[in-house]
Coordinates of C-alpha atoms in Angstrom, one line a residue:
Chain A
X1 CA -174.7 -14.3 167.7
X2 CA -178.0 -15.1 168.1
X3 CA -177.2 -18.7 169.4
X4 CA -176.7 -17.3 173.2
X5 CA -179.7 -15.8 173.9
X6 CA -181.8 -18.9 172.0
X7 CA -179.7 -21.3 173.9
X8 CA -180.8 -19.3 177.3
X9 CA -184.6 -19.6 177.2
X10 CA -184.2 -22.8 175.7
X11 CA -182.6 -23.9 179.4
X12 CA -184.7 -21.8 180.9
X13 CA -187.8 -24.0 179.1
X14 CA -187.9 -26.0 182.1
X15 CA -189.2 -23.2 184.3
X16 CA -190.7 -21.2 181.1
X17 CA -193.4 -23.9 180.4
X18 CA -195.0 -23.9 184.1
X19 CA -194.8 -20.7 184.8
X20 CA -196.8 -19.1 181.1
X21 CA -199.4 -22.7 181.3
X22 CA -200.1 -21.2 185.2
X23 CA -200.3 -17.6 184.1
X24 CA -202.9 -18.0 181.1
X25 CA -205.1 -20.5 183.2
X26 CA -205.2 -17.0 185.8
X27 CA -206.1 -15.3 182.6
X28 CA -208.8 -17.2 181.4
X29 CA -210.4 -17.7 184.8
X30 CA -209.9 -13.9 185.5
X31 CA -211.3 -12.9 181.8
X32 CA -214.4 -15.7 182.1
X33 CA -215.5 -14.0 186.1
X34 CA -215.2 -10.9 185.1
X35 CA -217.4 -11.0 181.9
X36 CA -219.8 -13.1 184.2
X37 CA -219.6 -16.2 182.2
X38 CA -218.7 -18.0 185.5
X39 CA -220.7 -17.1 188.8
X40 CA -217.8 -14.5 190.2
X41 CA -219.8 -16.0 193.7
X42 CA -218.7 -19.0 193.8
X43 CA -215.7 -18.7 191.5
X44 CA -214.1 -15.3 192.3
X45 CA -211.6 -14.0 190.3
X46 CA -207.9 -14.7 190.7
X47 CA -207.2 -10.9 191.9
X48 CA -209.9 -10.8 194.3
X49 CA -208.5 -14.0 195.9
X50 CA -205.1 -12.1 195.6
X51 CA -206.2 -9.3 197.6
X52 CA -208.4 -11.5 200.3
X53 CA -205.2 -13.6 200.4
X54 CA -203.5 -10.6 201.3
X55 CA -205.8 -8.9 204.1
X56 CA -206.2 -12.5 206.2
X57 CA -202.7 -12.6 205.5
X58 CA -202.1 -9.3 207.6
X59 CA -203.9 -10.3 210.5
X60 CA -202.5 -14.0 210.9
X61 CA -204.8 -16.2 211.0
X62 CA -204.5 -17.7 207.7
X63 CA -200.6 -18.5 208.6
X64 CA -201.4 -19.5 212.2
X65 CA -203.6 -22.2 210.4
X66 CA -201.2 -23.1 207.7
X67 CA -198.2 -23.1 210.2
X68 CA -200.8 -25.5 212.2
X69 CA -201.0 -27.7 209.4
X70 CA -197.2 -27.8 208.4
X71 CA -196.6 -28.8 211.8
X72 CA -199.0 -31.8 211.7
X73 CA -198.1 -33.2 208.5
X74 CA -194.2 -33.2 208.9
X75 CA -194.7 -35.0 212.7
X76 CA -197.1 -37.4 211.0
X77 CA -194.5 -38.0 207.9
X78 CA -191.7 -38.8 210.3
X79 CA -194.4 -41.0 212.5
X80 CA -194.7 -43.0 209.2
X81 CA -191.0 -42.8 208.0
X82 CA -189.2 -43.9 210.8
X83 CA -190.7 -46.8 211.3
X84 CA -192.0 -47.3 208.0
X85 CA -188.0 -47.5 206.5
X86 CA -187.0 -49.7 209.8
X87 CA -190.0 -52.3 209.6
X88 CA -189.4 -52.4 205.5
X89 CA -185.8 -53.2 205.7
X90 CA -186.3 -55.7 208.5
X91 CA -189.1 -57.5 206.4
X92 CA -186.7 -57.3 203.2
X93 CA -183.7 -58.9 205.2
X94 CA -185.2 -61.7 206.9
X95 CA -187.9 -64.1 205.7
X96 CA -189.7 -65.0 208.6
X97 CA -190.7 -61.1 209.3
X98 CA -191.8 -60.6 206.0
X99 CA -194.3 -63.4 206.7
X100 CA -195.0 -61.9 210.1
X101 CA -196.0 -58.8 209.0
X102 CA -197.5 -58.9 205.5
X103 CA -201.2 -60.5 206.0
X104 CA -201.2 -57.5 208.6
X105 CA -200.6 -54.9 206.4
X106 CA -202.6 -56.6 203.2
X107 CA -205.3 -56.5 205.7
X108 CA -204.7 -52.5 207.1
X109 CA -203.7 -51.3 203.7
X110 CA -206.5 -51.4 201.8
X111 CA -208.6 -49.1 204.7
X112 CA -208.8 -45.6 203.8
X113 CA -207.4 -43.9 206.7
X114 CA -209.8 -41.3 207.9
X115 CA -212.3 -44.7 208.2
X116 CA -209.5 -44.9 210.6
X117 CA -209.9 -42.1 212.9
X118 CA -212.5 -43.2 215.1
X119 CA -211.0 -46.2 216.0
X120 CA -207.4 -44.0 217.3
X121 CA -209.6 -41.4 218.4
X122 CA -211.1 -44.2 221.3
X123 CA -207.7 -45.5 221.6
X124 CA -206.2 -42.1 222.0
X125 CA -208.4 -39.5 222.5
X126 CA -209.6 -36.4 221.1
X127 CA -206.3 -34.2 221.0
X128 CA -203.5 -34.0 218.2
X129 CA -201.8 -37.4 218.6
X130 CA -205.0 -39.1 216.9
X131 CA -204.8 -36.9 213.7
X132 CA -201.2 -37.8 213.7
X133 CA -201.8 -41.2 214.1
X134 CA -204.4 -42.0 211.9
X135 CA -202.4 -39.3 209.0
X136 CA -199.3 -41.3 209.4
X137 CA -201.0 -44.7 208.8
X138 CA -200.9 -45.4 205.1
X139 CA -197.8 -43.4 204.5
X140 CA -196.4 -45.7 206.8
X141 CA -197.5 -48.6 204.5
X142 CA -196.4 -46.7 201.5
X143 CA -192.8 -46.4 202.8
X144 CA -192.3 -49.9 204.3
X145 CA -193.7 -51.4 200.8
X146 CA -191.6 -49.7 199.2
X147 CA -188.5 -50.4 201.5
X148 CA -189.4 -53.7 201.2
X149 CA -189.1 -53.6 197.5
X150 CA -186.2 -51.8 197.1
X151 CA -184.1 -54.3 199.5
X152 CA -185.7 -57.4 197.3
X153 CA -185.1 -55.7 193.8
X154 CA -181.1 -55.1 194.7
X155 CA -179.5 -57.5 192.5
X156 CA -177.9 -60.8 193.6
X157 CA -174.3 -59.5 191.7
X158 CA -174.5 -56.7 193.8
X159 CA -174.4 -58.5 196.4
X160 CA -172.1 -60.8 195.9
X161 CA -169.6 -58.1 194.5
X162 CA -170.3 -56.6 198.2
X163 CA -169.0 -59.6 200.2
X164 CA -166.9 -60.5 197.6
X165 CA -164.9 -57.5 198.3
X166 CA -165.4 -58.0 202.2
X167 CA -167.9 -56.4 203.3
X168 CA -170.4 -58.0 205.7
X169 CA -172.7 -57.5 208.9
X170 CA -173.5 -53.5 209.1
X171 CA -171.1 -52.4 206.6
X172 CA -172.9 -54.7 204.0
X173 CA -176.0 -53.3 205.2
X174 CA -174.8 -49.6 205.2
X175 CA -172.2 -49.6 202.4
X176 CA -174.4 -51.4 199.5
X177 CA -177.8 -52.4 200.9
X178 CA -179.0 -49.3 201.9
X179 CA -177.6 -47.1 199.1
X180 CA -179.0 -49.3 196.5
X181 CA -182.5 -49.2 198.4
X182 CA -182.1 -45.9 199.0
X183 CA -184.3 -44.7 195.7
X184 CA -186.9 -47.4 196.3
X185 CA -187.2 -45.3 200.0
X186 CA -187.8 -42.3 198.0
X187 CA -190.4 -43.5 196.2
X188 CA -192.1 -44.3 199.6
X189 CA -191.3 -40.6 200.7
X190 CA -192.7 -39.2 197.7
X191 CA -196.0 -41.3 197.6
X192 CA -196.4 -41.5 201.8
X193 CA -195.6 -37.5 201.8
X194 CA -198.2 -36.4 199.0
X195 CA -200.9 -39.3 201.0
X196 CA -200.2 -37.5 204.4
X197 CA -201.1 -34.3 203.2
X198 CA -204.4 -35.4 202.1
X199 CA -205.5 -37.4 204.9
X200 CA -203.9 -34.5 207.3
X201 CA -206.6 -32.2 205.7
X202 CA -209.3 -34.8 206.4
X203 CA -209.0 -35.1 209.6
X204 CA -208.7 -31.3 210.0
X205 CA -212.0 -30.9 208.5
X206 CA -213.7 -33.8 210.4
X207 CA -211.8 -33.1 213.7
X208 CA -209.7 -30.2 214.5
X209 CA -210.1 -26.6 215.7
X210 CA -207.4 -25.2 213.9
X211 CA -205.3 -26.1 210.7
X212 CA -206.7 -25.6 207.1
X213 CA -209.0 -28.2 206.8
X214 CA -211.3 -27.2 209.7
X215 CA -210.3 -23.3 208.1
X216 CA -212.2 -24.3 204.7
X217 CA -215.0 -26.0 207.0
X218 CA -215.4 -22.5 209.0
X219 CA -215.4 -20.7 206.1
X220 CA -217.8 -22.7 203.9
X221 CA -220.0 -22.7 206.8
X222 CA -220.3 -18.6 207.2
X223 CA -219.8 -18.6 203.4
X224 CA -216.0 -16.7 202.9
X225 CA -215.6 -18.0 199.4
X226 CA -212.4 -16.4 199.2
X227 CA -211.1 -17.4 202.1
X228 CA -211.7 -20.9 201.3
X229 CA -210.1 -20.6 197.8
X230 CA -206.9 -19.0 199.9
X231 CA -206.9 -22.2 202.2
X232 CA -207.0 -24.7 199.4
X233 CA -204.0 -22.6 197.6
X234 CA -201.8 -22.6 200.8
X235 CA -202.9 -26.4 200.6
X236 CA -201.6 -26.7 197.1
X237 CA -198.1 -24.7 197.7
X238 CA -197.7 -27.0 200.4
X239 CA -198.1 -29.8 198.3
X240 CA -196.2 -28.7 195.7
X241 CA -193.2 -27.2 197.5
X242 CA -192.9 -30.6 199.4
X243 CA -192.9 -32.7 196.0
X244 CA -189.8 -30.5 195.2
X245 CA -187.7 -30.0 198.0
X246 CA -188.0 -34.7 198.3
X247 CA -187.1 -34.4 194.4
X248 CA -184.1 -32.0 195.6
X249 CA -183.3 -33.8 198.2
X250 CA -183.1 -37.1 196.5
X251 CA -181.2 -35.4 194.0
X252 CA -178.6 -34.2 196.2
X253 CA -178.4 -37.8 197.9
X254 CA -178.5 -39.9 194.6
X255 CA -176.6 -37.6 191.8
X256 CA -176.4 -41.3 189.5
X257 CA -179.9 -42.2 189.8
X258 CA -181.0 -38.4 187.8
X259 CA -178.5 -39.3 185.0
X260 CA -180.2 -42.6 185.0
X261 CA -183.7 -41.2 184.7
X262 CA -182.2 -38.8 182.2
X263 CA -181.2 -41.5 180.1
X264 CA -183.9 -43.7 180.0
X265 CA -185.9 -40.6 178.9
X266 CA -187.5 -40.3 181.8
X267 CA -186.9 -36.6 182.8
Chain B
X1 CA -165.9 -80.8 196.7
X2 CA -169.8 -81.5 195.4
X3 CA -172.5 -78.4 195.9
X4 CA -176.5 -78.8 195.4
X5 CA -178.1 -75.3 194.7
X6 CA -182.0 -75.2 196.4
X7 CA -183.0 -78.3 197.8
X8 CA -180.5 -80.8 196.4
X9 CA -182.3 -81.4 193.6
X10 CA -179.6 -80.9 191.1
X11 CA -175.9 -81.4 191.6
X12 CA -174.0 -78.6 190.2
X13 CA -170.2 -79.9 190.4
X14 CA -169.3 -83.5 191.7
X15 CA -165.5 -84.5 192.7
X16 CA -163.7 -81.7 190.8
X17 CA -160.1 -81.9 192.0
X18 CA -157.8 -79.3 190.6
X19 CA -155.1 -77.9 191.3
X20 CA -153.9 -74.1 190.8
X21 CA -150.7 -73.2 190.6
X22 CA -149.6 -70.0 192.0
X23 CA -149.4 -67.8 189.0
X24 CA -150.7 -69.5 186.0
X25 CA -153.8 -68.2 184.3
X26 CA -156.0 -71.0 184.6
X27 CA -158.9 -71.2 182.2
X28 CA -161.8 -73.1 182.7
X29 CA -164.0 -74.1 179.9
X30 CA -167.4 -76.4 179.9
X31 CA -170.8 -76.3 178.3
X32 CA -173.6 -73.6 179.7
X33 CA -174.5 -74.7 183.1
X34 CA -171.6 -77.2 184.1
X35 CA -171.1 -75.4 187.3
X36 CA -168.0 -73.1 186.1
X37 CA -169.8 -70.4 187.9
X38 CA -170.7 -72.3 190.6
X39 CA -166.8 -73.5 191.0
X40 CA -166.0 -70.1 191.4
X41 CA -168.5 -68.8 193.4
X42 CA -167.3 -71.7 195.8
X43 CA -163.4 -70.6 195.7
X44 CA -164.9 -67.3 196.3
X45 CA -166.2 -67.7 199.6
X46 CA -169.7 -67.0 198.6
X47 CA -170.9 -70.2 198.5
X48 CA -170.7 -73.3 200.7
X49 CA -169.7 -77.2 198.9
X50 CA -172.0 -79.8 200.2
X51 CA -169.6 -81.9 200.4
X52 CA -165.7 -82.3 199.8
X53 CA -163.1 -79.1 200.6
X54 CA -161.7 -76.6 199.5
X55 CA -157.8 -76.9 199.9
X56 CA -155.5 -74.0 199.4
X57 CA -152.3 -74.4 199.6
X58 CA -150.1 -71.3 200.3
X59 CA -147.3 -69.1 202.4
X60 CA -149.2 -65.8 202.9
X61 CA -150.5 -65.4 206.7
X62 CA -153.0 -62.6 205.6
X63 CA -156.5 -63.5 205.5
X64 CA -157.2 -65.6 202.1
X65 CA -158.3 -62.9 199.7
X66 CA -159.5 -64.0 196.0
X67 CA -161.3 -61.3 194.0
X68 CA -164.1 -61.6 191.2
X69 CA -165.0 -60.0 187.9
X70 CA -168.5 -60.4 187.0
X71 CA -169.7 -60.5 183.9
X72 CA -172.1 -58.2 184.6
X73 CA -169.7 -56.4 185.8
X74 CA -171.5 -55.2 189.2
X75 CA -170.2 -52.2 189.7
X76 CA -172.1 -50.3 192.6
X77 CA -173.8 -47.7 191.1
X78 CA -174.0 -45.0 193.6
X79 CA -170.0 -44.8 193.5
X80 CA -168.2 -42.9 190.9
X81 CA -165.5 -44.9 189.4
X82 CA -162.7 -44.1 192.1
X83 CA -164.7 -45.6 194.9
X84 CA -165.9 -48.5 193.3
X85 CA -162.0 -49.7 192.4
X86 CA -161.1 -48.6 196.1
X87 CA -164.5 -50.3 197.7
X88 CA -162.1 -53.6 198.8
X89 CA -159.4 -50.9 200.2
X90 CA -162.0 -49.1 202.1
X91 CA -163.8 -52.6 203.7
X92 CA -160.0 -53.5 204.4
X93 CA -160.2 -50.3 206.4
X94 CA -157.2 -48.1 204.5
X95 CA -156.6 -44.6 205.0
X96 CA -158.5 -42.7 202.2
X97 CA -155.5 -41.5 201.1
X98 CA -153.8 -44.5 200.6
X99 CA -156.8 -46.1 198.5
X100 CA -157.1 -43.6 196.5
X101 CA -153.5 -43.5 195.4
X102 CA -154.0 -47.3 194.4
X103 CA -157.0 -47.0 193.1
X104 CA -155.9 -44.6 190.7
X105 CA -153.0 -46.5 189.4
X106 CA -155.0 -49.1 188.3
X107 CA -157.5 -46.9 186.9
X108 CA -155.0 -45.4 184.9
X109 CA -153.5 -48.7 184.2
X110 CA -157.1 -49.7 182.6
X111 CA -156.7 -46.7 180.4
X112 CA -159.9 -44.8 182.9
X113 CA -157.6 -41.7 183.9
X114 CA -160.4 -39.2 183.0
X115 CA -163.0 -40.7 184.4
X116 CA -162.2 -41.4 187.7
X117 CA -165.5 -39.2 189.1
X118 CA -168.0 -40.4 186.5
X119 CA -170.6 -42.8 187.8
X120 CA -170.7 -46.3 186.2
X121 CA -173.9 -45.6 183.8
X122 CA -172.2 -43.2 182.2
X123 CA -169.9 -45.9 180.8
X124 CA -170.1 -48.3 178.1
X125 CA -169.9 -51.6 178.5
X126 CA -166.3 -51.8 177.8
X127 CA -165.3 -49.0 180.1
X128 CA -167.4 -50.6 182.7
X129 CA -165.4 -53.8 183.0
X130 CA -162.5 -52.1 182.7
X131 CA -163.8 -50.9 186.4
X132 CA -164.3 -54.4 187.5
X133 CA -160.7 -55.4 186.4
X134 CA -159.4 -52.3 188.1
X135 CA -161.3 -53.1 190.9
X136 CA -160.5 -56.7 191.1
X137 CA -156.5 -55.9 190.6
X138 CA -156.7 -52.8 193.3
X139 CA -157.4 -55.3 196.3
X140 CA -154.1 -57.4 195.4
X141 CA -155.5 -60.8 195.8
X142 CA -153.9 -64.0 195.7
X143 CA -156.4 -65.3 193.4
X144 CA -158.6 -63.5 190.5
X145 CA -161.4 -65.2 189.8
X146 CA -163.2 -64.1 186.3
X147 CA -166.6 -65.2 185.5
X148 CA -167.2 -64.8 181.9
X149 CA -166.3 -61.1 182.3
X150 CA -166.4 -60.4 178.3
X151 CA -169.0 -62.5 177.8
X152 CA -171.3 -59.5 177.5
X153 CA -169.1 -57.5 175.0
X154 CA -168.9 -57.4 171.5
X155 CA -166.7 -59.3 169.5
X156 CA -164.7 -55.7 168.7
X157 CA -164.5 -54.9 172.6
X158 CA -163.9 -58.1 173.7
X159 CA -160.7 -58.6 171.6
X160 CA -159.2 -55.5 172.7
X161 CA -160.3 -56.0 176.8
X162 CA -158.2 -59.3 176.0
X163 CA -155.3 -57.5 175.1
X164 CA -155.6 -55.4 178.0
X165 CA -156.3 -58.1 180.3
X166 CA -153.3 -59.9 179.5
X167 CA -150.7 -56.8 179.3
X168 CA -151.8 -56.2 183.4
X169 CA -151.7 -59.7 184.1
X170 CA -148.1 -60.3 182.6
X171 CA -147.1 -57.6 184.9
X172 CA -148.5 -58.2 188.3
X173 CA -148.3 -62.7 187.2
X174 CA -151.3 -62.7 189.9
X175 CA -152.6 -66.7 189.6
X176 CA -156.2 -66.3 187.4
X177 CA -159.2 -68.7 187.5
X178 CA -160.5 -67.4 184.4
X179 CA -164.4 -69.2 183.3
X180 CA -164.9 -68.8 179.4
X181 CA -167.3 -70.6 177.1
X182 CA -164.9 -69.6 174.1
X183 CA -162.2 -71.7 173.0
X184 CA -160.5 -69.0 171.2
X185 CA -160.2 -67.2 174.6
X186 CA -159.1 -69.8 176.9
X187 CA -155.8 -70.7 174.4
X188 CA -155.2 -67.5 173.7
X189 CA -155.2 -65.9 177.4
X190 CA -154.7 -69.5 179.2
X191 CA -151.5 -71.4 180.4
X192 CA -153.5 -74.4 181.1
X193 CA -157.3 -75.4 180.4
X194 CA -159.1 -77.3 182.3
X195 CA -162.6 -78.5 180.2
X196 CA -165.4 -79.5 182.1
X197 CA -168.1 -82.1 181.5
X198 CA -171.9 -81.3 181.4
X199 CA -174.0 -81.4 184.4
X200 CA -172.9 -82.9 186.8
X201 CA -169.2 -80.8 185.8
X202 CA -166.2 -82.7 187.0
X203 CA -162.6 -82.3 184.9
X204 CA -162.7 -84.0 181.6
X205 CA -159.1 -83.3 180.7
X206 CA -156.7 -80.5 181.1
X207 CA -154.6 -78.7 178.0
X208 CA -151.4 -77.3 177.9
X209 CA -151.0 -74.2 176.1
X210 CA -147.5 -74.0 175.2
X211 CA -147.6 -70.5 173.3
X212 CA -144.8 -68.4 174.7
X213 CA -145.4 -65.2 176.2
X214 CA -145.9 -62.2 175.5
X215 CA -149.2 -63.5 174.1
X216 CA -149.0 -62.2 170.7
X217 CA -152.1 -61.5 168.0
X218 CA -150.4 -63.2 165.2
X219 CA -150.1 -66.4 167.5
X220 CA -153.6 -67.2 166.9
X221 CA -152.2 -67.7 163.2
X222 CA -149.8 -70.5 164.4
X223 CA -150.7 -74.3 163.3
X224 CA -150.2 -75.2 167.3
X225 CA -153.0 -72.7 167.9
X226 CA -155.2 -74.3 165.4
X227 CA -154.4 -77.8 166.2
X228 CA -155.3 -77.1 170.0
X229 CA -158.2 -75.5 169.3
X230 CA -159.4 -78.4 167.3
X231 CA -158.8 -81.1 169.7
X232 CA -160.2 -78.9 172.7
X233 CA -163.5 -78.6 170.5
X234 CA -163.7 -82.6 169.8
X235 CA -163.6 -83.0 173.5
X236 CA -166.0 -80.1 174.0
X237 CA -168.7 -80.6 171.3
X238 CA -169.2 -84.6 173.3
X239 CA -170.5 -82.4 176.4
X240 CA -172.2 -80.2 174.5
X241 CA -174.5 -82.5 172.8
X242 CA -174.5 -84.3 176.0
X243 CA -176.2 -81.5 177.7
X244 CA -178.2 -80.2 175.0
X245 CA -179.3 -83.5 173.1

């Protein structure tokens, strides 16, 4: 009788925990501005920031900036994917690339990216395609690393069960390469997404007109506390949501590798 | 045939010249490292001899195929069970119809029947080369080549996967290269054995194993199973010390 209902939250726990650890941080923030034990100036309570996200809300402008920001980091992520999967698997497969290519990146990698910027910016100017650029450069990295890993962590039975059982040229590559690289590529998604997003918001507040980084520059400039604490939440969501949707994603394309993670403990 | 792995620096197999007849289950016993593997990998396909050829003698006009079980099994771990025994089917380009109606005989055959959609890590170790035997069986070669493939078992599991083995061999009589390091194994599953020497391996001296068939349990009881044991082992033990002094 009273298994059901037990059984229920305990399934639910999963989105239980997250939710009541978010809601009694709000509290205590709330609670500690409103007695005035934190300066409700700079730290405004959560409902205020509720009701400023709101009103911007209504007229736009706080969407037209987020929307501007979506935009950016997506074309920057694919400007780092793309390539970043081709150039990793093409320095996995064959030696002398690999050799080609790696002093180049050990020397780029290492370079924080918005050190970056002025360097594309003279190369490419002052518009969009230099935030882009210089967002998408150690993502990039990040996912041809990884590629790179994935293709030289496949094991040699694998392999060899693969041509064993006739497979060769592209359907080697497609049928058993790629799927067993395919979680190492995620890894570079994940990591290259999450670094994208950060450096996208650096160069926004450095150089861009619109976007929510140069929003949280405007507004800690004419001093809109809440508004700023509304960008860096839409900055967060973004953030967040992203990290989910990849882990759904990869879920959806690699149903054996959650078991696997399951197993080991791991999730 | 002779074959160097990395830079010639060692010589894996020198002049091994054996013959296979077209369905006997030949076993193939050495010490650790002889090159059994190697031997294999070379009848296989997958690997190149220096030197010397690989001669197969047969009627079939069909490209040469000769299937292996691993003993890490190597099962691809994105496929469920189903696609990984129909994996050769689908490179030979079959409908998917028609590999899946194969594949599932011979998962059934392996006793697998309900779990034909479960991935392999949600298998033990037994199950899982019961996959690779499946798998192996499904493509219908004209040669099944086994490298150690219960060498990663348990004693418990390994005994019965012998059983197994040899009830869907003594059906289908497909000619086996089987590579053991276990005596007991080779007489009991083997027509003929071939023992190896230590590095470099070449054929010491072949053994007959005239135990009728059906392969029985209670056969391991008989005195000619003992005897042949015995004698393989003298010949064996000289390699092994050789290798391992």
């Amino acid at each position: 009788m009273l298994a059901t209902p037990l059984k229920k939250i305990f399934l639910k726990r999963e989105l239980m925990i997250p939710s009541l650890s978010t809601f009694l941080a709000l509290a205590t923030w709330e609670m500690l501005a409103k007695t005035g034990i934190i300066g409700a100036y700079f730290f405004p309570p959560p409902s205020l920031i509720g009701k400023a996200l709101l009103k911007i809300g209504m007229k736009g402008d706080l969407f037209q900036h987020a929307f501007v920001t979506l935009y950016r980091l997506l074309l920057a992520f694919l400007m780092a994917a793309i390539p970043g999967v081709a150039i990793g698997f093409s320095m996995g497969l064959r030696r002398a690339v690999k050799s080609m290519v790696d002093p180049l990146i050990l020397l780029l990698y290492p370079i924080p990216s918005v050190a970056l910027l002025p360097m594309v910016m003279l190369y490419f100017g002052f518009g969009d395609l230099s935030l882009l650029i210089t967002a998408a450069i150690t993502p990039f990295f990040l996912i041809t690393i990884n590629t790179m890993a994935g293709v030289s962590h496949l094991e040699k039975v694998i392999l060899e069960a693969g041509k064993n059982y006739g497979a060769s040229g592209w359907r080697l590559f497609s049928k058993v390469i790629f799927p067993g690289t395919l979680p190492y590529i995620f890894t570079g998604f994940r990591l290259g997404l999450g670094l994208a997003l950060i450096v996208v918001i650096a160069v926004e507040l450095v150089a861009a007109k619109i976007g929510l980084g140069s929003m949280l520059w405007t507004c800690w400039q004419i001093f809109k506390i809440e508004e700023m604490y509304c960008g860096l939440i839409l900055i967060g969501l973004m953030g967040l949501f992203f990290t989910y949707g990849l882990g759904w994603i990869a879920d959806f394309l690699m149903p054996w590798q959650k078991d696997i993670l399951k197993q080991k403990g791991l999730r | 045939m002779e074959y160097y792995p990395l830079q010639g620096k060692l010589i894996a197999l020198e002049g091994v010249d054996l013959k296979i007849y077209k369905g006997e289950f030949l076993c193939l016993l050495g010490p650790s490292g002889c090159g059994k593997s190697t031997l294999l990998r070379l009848v296989a396909g997958l690997l190149k001899p220096v030197s010397g050829e690989i001669h197969i003698l047969r009627d079939g006009q069909s490209p040469f195929l000769a299937t292996l079980v691993f003993q890490e099994y190597a099962l691809f771990p994105w496929r469920s069970v189903l696609d990984n025994v129909a994996f050769g089917l689908e490179m030979e380009g079959q409908s998917k119809v028609k590999r899946y109606e194969v594949a599932e005989r011979f998962i059934e055959k392996v006793g697998l029947k309900d779990f034909s959609h479960a991935y392999p890590h949600q298998l033990s170790g037994g199950m899982k080369q019961r996959v690779g035997i499946a798998r192996a069986f499904a493509s219908d070669p004209e040669i099944l080549l086994m490298d150690e493939p219960f060498g990663a078992l348990d004693a418990q599991t390994r005994m019965i996967l012998q059983d197994e083995l040899i009830q869907i061999w003594e059906e289908s009589r497909k000619t086996v290269l089987y590579v053991t390091h276990s005596i007991d194994e080779s007489i009991y599953l083997g027509d003929r054995i071939v023992l190896m020497t230590s590095r470099p391996g070449k054929v010491k001296e072949i053994f007959l194993v005239n135990l009728p068939r059906p392969r029985r349990i209670e056969m391991k009881g008989w005195p000619l199973y003992s005897e042949l044991s015995l004698k393989i082992w003298e010949s064996l033990k000289e390699e092994v010390e050789r290798s391992s002094p």
